[in-house]
CSV table of C-alpha atoms in Angstrom, one decimal:
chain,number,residue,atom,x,y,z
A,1,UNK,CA,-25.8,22.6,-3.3
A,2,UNK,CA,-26.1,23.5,0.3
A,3,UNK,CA,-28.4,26.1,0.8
A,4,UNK,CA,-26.8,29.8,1.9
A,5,UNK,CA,-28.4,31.4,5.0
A,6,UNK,CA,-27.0,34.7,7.1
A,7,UNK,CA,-25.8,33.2,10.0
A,8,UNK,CA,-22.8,30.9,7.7
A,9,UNK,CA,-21.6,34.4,7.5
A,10,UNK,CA,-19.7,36.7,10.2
A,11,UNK,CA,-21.1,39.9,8.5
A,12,UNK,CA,-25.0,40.1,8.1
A,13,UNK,CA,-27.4,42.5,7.1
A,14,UNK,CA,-29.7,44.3,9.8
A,15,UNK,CA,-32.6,43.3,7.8
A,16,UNK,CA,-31.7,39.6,7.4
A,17,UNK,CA,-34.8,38.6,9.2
A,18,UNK,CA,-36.8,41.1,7.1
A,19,UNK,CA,-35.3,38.6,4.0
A,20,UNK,CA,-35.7,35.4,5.7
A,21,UNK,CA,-39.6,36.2,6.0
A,22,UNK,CA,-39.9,37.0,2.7
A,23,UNK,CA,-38.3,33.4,1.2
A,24,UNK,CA,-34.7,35.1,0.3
A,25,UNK,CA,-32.6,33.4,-1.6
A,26,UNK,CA,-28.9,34.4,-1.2
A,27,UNK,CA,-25.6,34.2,-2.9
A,28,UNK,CA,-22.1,34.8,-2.2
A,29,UNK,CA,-20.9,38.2,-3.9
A,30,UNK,CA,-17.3,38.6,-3.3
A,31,UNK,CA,-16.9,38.6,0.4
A,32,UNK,CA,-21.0,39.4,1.3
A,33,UNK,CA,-23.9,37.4,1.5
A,34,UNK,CA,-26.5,39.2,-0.5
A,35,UNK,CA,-30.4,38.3,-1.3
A,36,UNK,CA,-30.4,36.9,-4.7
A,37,UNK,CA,-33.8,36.6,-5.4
A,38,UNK,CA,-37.0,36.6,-3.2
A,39,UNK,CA,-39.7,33.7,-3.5
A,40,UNK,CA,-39.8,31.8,-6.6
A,41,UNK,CA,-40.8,34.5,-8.7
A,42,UNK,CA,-38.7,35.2,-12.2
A,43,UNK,CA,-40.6,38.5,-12.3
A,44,UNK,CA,-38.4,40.6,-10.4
A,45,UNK,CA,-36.0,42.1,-13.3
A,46,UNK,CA,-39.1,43.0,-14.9
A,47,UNK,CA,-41.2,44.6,-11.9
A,48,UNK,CA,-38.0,46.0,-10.7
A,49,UNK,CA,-38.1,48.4,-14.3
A,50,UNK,CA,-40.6,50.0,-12.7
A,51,UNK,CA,-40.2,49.9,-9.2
A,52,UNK,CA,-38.0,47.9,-6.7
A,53,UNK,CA,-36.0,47.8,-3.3
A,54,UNK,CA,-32.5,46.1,-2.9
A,55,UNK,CA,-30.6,45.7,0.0
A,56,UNK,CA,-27.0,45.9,-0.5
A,57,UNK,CA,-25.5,46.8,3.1
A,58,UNK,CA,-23.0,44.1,3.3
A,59,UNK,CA,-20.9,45.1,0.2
A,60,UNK,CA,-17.8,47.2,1.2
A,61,UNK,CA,-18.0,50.8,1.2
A,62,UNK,CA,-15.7,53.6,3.4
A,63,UNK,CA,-15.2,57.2,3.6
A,64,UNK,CA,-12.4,59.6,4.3
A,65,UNK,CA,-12.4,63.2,5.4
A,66,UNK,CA,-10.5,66.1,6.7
A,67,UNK,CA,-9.0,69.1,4.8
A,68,UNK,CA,-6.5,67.3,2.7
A,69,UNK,CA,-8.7,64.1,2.3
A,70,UNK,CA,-9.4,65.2,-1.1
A,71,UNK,CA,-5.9,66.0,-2.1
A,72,UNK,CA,-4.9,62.3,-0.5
A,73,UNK,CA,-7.4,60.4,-2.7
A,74,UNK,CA,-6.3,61.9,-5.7
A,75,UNK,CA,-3.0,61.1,-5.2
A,76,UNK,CA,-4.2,57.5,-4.6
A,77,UNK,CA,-5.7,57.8,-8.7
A,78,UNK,CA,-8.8,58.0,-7.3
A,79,UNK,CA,-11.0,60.8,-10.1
A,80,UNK,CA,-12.6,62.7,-7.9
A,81,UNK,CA,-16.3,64.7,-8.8
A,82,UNK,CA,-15.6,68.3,-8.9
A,83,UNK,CA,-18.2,69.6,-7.0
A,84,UNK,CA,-19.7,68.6,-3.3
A,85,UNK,CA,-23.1,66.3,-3.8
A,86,UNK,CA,-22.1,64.7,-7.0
A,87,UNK,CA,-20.8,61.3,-7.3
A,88,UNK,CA,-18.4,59.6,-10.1
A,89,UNK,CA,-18.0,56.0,-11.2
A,90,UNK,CA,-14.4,54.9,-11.2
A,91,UNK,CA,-13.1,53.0,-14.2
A,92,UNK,CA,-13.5,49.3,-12.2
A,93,UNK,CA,-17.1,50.4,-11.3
A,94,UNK,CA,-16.8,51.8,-7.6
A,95,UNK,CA,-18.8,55.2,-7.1
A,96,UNK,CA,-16.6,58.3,-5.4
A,97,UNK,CA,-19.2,60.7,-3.9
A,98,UNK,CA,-17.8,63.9,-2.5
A,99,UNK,CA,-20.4,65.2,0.5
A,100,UNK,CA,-18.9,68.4,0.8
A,101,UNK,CA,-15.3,70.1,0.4
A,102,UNK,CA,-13.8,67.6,2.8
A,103,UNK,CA,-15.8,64.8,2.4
A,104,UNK,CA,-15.4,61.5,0.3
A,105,UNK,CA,-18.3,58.6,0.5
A,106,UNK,CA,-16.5,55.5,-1.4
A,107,UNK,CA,-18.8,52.2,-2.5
A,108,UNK,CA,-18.0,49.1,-4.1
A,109,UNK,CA,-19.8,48.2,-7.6
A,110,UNK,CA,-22.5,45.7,-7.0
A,111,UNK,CA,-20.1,42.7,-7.8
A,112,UNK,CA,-17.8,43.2,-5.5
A,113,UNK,CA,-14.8,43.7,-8.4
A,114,UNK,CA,-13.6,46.8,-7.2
A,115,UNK,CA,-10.4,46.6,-4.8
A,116,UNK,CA,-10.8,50.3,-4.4
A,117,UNK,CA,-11.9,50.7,-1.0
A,118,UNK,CA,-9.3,47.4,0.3
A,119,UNK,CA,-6.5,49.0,-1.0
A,120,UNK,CA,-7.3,52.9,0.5
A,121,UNK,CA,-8.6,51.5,4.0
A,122,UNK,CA,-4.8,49.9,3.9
A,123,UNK,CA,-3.0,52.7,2.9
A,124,UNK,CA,-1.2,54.8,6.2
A,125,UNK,CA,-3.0,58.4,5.8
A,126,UNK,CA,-1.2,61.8,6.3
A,127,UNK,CA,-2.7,64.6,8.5
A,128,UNK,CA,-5.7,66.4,8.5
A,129,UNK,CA,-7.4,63.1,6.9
A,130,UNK,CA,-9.2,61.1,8.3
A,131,UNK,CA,-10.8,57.6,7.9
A,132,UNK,CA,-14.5,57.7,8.4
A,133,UNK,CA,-15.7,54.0,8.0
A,134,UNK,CA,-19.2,53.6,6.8
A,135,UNK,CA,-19.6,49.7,6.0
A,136,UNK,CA,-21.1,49.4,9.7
A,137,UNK,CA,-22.1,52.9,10.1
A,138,UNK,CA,-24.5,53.3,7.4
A,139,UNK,CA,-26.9,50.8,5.4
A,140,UNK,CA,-26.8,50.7,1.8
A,141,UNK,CA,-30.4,49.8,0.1
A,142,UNK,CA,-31.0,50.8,-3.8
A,143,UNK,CA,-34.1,51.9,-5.1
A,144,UNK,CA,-34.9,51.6,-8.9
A,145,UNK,CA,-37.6,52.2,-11.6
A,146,UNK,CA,-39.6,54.6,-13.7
A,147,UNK,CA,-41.9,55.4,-10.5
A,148,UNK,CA,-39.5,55.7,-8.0
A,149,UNK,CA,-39.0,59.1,-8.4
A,150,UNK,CA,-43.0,59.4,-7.9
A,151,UNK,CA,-42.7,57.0,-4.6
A,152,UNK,CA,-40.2,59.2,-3.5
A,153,UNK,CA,-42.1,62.8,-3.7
A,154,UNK,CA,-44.4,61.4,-0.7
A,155,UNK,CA,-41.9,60.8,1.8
A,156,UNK,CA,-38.3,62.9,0.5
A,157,UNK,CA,-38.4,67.2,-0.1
A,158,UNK,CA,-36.3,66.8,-2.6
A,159,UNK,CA,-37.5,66.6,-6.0
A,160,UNK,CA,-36.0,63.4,-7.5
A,161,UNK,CA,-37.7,63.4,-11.1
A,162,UNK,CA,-34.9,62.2,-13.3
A,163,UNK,CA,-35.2,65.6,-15.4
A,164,UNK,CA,-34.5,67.7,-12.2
A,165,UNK,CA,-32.1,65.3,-10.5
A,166,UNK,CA,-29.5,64.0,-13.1
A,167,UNK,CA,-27.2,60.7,-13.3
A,168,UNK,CA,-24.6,61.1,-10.6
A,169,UNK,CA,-26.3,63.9,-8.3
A,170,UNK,CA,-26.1,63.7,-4.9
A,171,UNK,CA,-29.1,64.7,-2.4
A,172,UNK,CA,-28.7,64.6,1.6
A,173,UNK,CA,-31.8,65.0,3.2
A,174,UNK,CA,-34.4,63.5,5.0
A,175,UNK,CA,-36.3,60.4,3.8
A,176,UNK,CA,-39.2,59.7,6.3
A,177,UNK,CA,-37.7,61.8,8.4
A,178,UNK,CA,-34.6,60.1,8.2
A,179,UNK,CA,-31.2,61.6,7.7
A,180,UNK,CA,-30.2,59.9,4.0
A,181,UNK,CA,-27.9,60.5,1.5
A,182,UNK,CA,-29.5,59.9,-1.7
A,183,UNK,CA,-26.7,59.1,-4.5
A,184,UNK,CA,-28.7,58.8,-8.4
A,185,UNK,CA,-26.7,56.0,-10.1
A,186,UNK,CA,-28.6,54.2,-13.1
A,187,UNK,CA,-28.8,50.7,-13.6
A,188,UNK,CA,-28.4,50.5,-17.6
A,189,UNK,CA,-30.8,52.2,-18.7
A,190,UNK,CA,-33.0,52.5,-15.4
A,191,UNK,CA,-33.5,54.5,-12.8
A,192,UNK,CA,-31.9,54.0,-9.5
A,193,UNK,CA,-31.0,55.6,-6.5
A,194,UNK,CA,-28.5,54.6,-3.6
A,195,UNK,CA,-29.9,55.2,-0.1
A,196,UNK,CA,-27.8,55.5,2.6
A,197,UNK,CA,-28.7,56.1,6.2
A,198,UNK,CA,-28.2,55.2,10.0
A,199,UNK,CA,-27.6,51.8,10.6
A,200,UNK,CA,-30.4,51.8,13.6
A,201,UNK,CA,-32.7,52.9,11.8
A,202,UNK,CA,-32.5,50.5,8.8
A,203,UNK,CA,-35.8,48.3,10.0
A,204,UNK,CA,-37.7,51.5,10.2
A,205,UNK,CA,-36.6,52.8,6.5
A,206,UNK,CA,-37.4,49.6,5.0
A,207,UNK,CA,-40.8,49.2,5.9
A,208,UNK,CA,-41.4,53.3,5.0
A,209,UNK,CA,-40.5,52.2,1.8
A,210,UNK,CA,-42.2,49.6,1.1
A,211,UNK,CA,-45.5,51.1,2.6
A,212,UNK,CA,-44.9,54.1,0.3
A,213,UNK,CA,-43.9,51.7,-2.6
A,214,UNK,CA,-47.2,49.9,-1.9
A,215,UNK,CA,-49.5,51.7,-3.8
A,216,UNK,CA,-47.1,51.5,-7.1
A,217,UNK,CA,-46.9,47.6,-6.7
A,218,UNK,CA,-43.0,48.1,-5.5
A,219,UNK,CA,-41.6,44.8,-5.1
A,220,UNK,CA,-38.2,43.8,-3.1
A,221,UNK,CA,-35.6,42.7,-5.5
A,222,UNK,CA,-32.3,40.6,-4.9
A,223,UNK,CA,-29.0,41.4,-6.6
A,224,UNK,CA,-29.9,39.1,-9.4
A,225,UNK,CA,-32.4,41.3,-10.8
A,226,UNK,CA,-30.1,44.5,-10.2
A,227,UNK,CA,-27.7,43.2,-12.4
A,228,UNK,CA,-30.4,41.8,-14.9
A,229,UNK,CA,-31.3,45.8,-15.1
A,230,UNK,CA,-27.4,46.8,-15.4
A,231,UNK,CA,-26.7,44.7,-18.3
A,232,UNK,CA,-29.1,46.6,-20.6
A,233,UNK,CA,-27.7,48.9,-22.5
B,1,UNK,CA,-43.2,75.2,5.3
B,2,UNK,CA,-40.3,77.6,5.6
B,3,UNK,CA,-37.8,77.1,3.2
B,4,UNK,CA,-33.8,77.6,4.0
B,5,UNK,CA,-30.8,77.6,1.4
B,6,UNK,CA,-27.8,75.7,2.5
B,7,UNK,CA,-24.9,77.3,1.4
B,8,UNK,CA,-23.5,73.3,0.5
B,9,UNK,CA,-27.1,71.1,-0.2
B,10,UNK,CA,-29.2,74.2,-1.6
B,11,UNK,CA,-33.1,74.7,-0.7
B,12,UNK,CA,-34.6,72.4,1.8
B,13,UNK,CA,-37.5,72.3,4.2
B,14,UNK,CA,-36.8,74.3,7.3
B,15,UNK,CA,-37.8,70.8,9.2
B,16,UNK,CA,-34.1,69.6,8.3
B,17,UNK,CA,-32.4,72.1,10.0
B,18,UNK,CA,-31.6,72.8,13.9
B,19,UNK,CA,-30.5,76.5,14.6
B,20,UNK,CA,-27.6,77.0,16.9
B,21,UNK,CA,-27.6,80.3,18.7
B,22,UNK,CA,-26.3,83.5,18.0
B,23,UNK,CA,-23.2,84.0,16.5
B,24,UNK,CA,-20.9,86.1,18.5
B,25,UNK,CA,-16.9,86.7,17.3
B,26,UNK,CA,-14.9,85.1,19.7
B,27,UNK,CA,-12.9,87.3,22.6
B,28,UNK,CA,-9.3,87.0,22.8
B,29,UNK,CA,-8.7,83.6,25.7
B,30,UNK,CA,-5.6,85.4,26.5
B,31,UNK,CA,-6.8,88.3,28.2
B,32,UNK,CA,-10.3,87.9,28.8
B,33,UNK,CA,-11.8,87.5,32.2
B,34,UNK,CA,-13.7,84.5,33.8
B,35,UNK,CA,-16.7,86.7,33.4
B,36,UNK,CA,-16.3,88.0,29.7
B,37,UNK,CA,-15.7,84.4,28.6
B,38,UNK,CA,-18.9,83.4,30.7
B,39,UNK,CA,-20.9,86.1,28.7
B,40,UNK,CA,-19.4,85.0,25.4
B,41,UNK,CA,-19.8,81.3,25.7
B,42,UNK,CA,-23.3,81.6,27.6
B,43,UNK,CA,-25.5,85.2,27.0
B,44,UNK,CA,-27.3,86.2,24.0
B,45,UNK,CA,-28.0,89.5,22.8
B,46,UNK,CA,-31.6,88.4,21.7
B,47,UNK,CA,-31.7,91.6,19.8
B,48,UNK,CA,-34.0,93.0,17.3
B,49,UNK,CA,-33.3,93.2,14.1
B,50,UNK,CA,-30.6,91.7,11.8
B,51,UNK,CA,-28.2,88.9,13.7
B,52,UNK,CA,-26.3,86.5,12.3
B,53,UNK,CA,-26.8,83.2,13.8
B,54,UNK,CA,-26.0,79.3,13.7
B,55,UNK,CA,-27.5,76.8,11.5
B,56,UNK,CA,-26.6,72.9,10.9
B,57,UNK,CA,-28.4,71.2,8.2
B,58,UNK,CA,-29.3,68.0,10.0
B,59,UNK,CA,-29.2,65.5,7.3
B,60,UNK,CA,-25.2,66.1,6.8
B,61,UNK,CA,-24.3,67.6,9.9
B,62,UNK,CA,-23.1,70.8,7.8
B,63,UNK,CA,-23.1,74.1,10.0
B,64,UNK,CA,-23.2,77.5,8.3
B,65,UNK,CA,-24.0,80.9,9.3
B,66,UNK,CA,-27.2,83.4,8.3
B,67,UNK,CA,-27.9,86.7,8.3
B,68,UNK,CA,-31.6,87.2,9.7
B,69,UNK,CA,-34.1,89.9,10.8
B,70,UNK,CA,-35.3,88.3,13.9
B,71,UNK,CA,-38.0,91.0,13.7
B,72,UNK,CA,-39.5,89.9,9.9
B,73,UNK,CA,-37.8,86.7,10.5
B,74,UNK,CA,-36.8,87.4,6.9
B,75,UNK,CA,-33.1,85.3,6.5
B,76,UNK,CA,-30.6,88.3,4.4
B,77,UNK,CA,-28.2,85.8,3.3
B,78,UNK,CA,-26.5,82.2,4.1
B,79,UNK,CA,-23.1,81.6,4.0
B,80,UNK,CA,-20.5,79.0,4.9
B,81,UNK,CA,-18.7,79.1,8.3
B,82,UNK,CA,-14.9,79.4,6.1
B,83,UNK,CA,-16.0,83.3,5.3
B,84,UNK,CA,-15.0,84.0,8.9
B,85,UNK,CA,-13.0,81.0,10.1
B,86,UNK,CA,-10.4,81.1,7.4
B,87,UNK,CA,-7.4,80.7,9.3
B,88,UNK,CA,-6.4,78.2,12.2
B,89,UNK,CA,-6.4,79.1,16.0
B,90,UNK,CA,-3.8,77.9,17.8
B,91,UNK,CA,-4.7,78.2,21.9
B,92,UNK,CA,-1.7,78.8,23.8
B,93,UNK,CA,-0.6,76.8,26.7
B,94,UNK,CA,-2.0,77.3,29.7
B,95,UNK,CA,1.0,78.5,31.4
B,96,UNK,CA,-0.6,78.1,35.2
């Protein structure tokens, strides 16, 4: 089997190189090229329990907004959360987070299965709603394990203990003095948080959080071990 | 650090947030003159005591309004911008 490497693809990660330094692995997950495992090590599911970093920018994700945006995605059997910074898993395994009154951040489930967000960005919208594309606007890393929460406190106001910040919760707020929006969405039965920030500044976030993950033994993870971690029930 | 309350994301840091001026109701377009508009859009009162002024918490670009004693620099109260814009302004035409 040929080996798969970023530029085979048209859509790429702006940390590719970050991956290619560290022996990345990748793999095909629907229509994105995502790291499947890093080095030869079989370790990462287990390190990744207590503390790991995933890239996941190149699976789909959008976003709608306006005044009626909300209305519109119901009507399109989306199940919307009922209050602004809370997010809800659809029944094929996309997340709906609502930012605010008029704001709706959609992402795909980590294997792609979801034609959620295909079928929405294809639908005509009605006024006062607006599409608000985030796939190349925003990248998508996920940060899991026990000590995350603990990594977190050094570099994030926001206290993201899993007692104080439940399954599902939604923080926007500043991450190394980054503007992120922090979405808590367990992997089985571990901890894990979605980060989402500017695009430009995705180089940047990923070395803050590795440095601050450093001292906890964080290790980077490829989609492999994520779904090692979902799987447990 | 100061702390704020969002009216949407709750407590955060006073570091997230960029203040944006004094809040001032605005004149009629229709009848106001070059010079009252000028005021409106580019004087502040800079008063002492309590004003109600601008804030946007950075990290979602969501703008709100606070009450605040600019002389204890206590804040009163936070609230969202829909208190006072809850209805649509429609500009008219310019009919020159």
């Amino acid at each position: 089997m040929t080996e798969l490497t970023p530029d085979q693809t048209a859509r790429r990660s702006p940390l590719y190189r970050r991956h290619q330094a560290l022996n990345a692995q990748f793999e095909m997950v629907g229509d994105a090229l995502l790291v499947s495992r890093y080095g030869n090590t079989s370790m990462e599911p287990r390190l990744a329990i207590s503390l790991g970093l995933a890239d996941l920018s190149t699976l789909p994700r959008t976003g709608f907004k306006g005044p009626e945006a909300p209305h519109w995605a119901a009507s399109q059997a989306v199940q919307l959360p009922e209050q602004p910074n809370t997010a809800v898993t659809q029944a094929d395994g996309s997340l709906v987070a609502k930012l605010s009154h008029q704001e709706l951040l959609i992402v795909s489930d980590v294997e792609a299965d979801s034609s959620l967000i295909t079928r929405l960005n294809q639908q005509d919208l009605p006024a006062q709603t607006y599409s608000l594309p985030r796939a190349d606007s925003h990248c998508w890393l996920a940060v899991t394990g026990l000590l995350a929460p603990e990594m977190f406190s050094k570099i994030c106001g926001v206290d993201l203990r899993t007692h104080k910040f439940a399954q599902g919760q939604i923080a926007q707020t500043s991450v190394a003095k980054i503007n992120t929006v922090i979405v808590r969405h367990d992997l089985g039965t571990t901890p894990c948080f979605y980060v989402f920030s500017d695009v430009a500044s995705t180089e940047f976030l990923w070395d803050c959080l590795l440095d601050a993950m450093e001292e906890h033994q964080g290790v980077t993870i490829g989609v492999a071990a994520i779904r090692s971690l979902a799987a447990v029930e | 650090m100061k702390l704020l309350t969002c009216p949407l994301n709750g407590q955060r840091n006073i570091s997230e947030f960029t203040y944006g001026g004094e809040y001032h109701p605005m004149p009629d377009p229709n009848s106001t003159d070059s010079r009252q508009w000028a005021e409106h859009v580019f004087f502040h009162d800079n008063a002492a005591g309590v004003v109600t002024e601008w804030w946007c918490h950075t990290a979602s670009s969501f703008w709100f309004l606070a009450e605040r004693n600019t002389i204890t620099d206590q804040v009163i109260r936070t609230f969202e911008a829909s208190e006072i814009f809850n209805q649509r302004i429609d500009f008219a035409e310019n009919q020159q």
